[in-house]
Amino acid sequence: MSDAAEPTTVQDAAETPNVVVIGAGPAGLTAAFQFHKHGIASTILEADDTVGGISRTAQRDGWRFDIGGHRFFTKVQQVEDLWHEILPDEDFLMRPRKSRIFYQGKYYDYPLKAANALRNLGPIEAVLCVLSYAWAKVRPPKDQTNY
């Protein structure tokens, strides 16, 4: 008889691992959906009383407000396929939109484009930004922990 443990396999739901997913935004909901498709139970923990994270629309006094500047845009075909799998074609609305940031009297492309941002900042601020970036690359801070 050997003391080595025998490999185990998942036989029934009682032995299936339960995964905790933190957040019910698009990433958390997608993770839980993928776990479900692979037979893995998950529990979603969400601090808010609504799903969607900052990628949702809230209503107040008949007005609609996007909580964050997020859209479902991807160049990854698997992600595109997933959204079409979840949403029926009649519910999958395509809306042409243009996002910009208005800062100090000028519009900046969003997502940011370096040439547009540097041009809008003006020569002095643009040079300071480029120098700051170069300095951070040459001499990165010792403690790069960011929370």
CSV table of C-alpha atoms in Angstrom, one decimal:
chain,number,residue,atom,x,y,z
A,1,MET,CA,0.0,0.0,0.0
A,2,SER,CA,1.4,3.4,-1.0
A,3,ASP,CA,1.2,6.6,1.1
A,4,ALA,CA,0.9,8.7,-2.1
A,5,ALA,CA,-2.5,10.4,-2.5
A,6,GLU,CA,-4.6,9.1,-5.4
A,7,PRO,CA,-5.6,11.8,-7.9
A,8,THR,CA,-9.3,12.8,-7.5
A,9,THR,CA,-11.8,13.8,-10.0
A,10,VAL,CA,-15.0,15.8,-9.6
A,11,GLN,CA,-17.9,13.3,-9.5
A,12,ASP,CA,-20.9,15.3,-8.5
A,13,ALA,CA,-22.2,18.8,-7.6
A,14,ALA,CA,-21.3,18.4,-4.0
A,15,GLU,CA,-17.6,18.1,-5.0
A,16,THR,CA,-17.6,20.9,-7.5
A,17,PRO,CA,-15.6,23.9,-6.4
A,18,ASN,CA,-17.5,27.0,-5.6
A,19,VAL,CA,-15.8,30.2,-6.8
A,20,VAL,CA,-16.4,33.6,-5.4
A,21,VAL,CA,-16.7,36.4,-8.0
A,22,ILE,CA,-16.2,39.9,-6.6
A,23,GLY,CA,-18.3,42.5,-8.4
A,24,ALA,CA,-21.3,42.3,-10.7
A,25,GLY,CA,-19.9,44.5,-13.4
A,26,PRO,CA,-19.4,43.2,-17.0
A,27,ALA,CA,-16.1,41.4,-16.0
A,28,GLY,CA,-17.6,39.7,-12.9
A,29,LEU,CA,-20.8,38.7,-14.6
A,30,THR,CA,-18.8,37.3,-17.6
A,31,ALA,CA,-16.5,35.4,-15.2
A,32,ALA,CA,-19.6,33.9,-13.4
A,33,PHE,CA,-21.2,33.0,-16.8
A,34,GLN,CA,-18.0,31.3,-18.0
A,35,PHE,CA,-17.7,29.3,-14.8
A,36,HIS,CA,-21.4,28.3,-15.1
A,37,LYS,CA,-20.8,27.1,-18.7
A,38,HIS,CA,-18.0,24.9,-17.4
A,39,GLY,CA,-20.1,23.4,-14.6
A,40,ILE,CA,-18.4,25.4,-11.8
A,41,ALA,CA,-20.7,27.0,-9.3
A,42,SER,CA,-20.0,30.6,-8.4
A,43,THR,CA,-21.3,33.2,-5.9
A,44,ILE,CA,-21.2,36.8,-7.0
A,45,LEU,CA,-20.6,39.5,-4.3
A,46,GLU,CA,-21.7,43.0,-5.3
A,47,ALA,CA,-21.5,46.0,-2.9
A,48,ASP,CA,-24.2,47.9,-4.8
A,49,ASP,CA,-27.9,47.0,-5.0
A,50,THR,CA,-27.7,46.9,-8.8
A,51,VAL,CA,-25.6,44.9,-11.3
A,52,GLY,CA,-23.6,46.6,-14.0
A,53,GLY,CA,-20.8,48.3,-12.1
A,54,ILE,CA,-19.9,51.6,-13.7
A,55,SER,CA,-21.0,50.2,-17.0
A,56,ARG,CA,-24.7,50.8,-16.3
A,57,THR,CA,-27.3,53.5,-16.8
A,58,ALA,CA,-29.2,54.9,-13.9
A,59,GLN,CA,-32.6,56.7,-14.1
A,60,ARG,CA,-33.6,59.6,-11.9
A,61,ASP,CA,-36.7,61.9,-12.4
A,62,GLY,CA,-37.2,60.5,-15.9
A,63,TRP,CA,-33.6,61.2,-17.0
A,64,ARG,CA,-31.0,58.5,-17.8
A,65,PHE,CA,-27.4,58.8,-16.8
A,66,ASP,CA,-24.5,56.6,-17.8
A,67,ILE,CA,-22.5,55.9,-14.6
A,68,GLY,CA,-19.2,55.6,-16.5
A,69,GLY,CA,-17.9,56.3,-19.9
A,70,HIS,CA,-17.9,52.6,-20.9
A,71,ARG,CA,-19.1,50.9,-24.0
A,72,PHE,CA,-18.9,47.3,-25.1
A,73,PHE,CA,-16.3,47.7,-27.8
A,74,THR,CA,-13.8,45.1,-28.7
A,75,LYS,CA,-11.5,43.9,-31.4
A,76,VAL,CA,-11.5,40.4,-29.9
A,77,GLN,CA,-13.9,38.1,-31.8
A,78,GLN,CA,-14.5,35.8,-28.8
A,79,VAL,CA,-15.7,38.8,-26.7
A,80,GLU,CA,-18.0,39.9,-29.6
A,81,ASP,CA,-19.3,36.4,-29.9
A,82,LEU,CA,-20.0,36.2,-26.2
A,83,TRP,CA,-22.1,39.4,-26.2
A,84,HIS,CA,-24.1,38.1,-29.2
A,85,GLU,CA,-24.6,34.8,-27.4
A,86,ILE,CA,-26.0,36.5,-24.3
A,87,LEU,CA,-28.1,39.2,-26.0
A,88,PRO,CA,-30.6,38.4,-28.7
A,89,ASP,CA,-30.0,40.4,-32.0
A,90,GLU,CA,-33.1,42.6,-31.4
A,91,ASP,CA,-31.6,43.6,-28.0
A,92,PHE,CA,-28.1,44.2,-29.2
A,93,LEU,CA,-28.2,47.8,-30.1
A,94,MET,CA,-25.5,49.5,-32.1
A,95,ARG,CA,-25.1,53.1,-31.4
A,96,PRO,CA,-22.5,55.3,-33.1
A,97,ARG,CA,-21.0,57.6,-30.4
A,98,LYS,CA,-18.1,59.9,-30.1
A,99,SER,CA,-16.6,60.4,-26.6
A,100,ARG,CA,-14.4,63.3,-25.8
A,101,ILE,CA,-13.0,64.9,-22.7
A,102,PHE,CA,-13.5,68.7,-22.3
A,103,TYR,CA,-10.5,70.0,-20.4
A,104,GLN,CA,-9.4,73.6,-20.0
A,105,GLY,CA,-11.5,74.7,-23.0
A,106,LYS,CA,-10.4,72.0,-25.4
A,107,TYR,CA,-11.8,68.6,-26.5
A,108,TYR,CA,-9.6,65.6,-26.1
A,109,ASP,CA,-10.2,62.3,-27.9
A,110,TYR,CA,-11.4,59.4,-25.7
A,111,PRO,CA,-9.7,57.0,-25.5
A,112,LEU,CA,-6.8,59.4,-25.5
A,113,LYS,CA,-4.6,59.7,-28.5
A,114,ALA,CA,-1.1,61.0,-27.8
A,115,ALA,CA,-0.9,63.5,-30.8
A,116,ASN,CA,-4.3,65.0,-30.0
A,117,ALA,CA,-3.6,65.3,-26.3
A,118,LEU,CA,-0.1,66.8,-26.8
A,119,ARG,CA,-1.4,69.3,-29.4
A,120,ASN,CA,-4.2,70.4,-27.2
A,121,LEU,CA,-2.0,70.8,-24.1
A,122,GLY,CA,0.2,73.3,-25.9
A,123,PRO,CA,4.0,73.3,-26.4
A,124,ILE,CA,5.1,73.9,-22.8
A,125,GLU,CA,2.6,71.4,-21.1
A,126,ALA,CA,3.3,68.9,-23.9
A,127,VAL,CA,7.1,69.1,-23.3
A,128,LEU,CA,6.6,68.7,-19.6
A,129,CYS,CA,4.4,65.7,-20.1
A,130,VAL,CA,6.9,64.0,-22.4
A,131,LEU,CA,9.8,64.8,-20.1
A,132,SER,CA,7.9,63.5,-17.1
A,133,TYR,CA,7.1,60.3,-19.0
A,134,ALA,CA,10.7,59.9,-20.0
A,135,TRP,CA,12.0,60.5,-16.5
A,136,ALA,CA,9.6,57.9,-15.1
A,137,LYS,CA,10.9,55.4,-17.7
A,138,VAL,CA,14.6,56.1,-16.9
A,139,ARG,CA,14.2,56.4,-13.1
A,140,PRO,CA,11.0,54.6,-12.0
A,141,PRO,CA,9.9,55.1,-8.4
A,142,LYS,CA,11.3,52.4,-6.1
A,143,ASP,CA,7.9,51.6,-4.6
A,144,GLN,CA,5.4,51.1,-7.4
A,145,THR,CA,2.6,49.7,-5.3
A,146,ASN,CA,-0.6,51.4,-6.2
A,147,TYR,CA,-3.9,50.8,-4.5
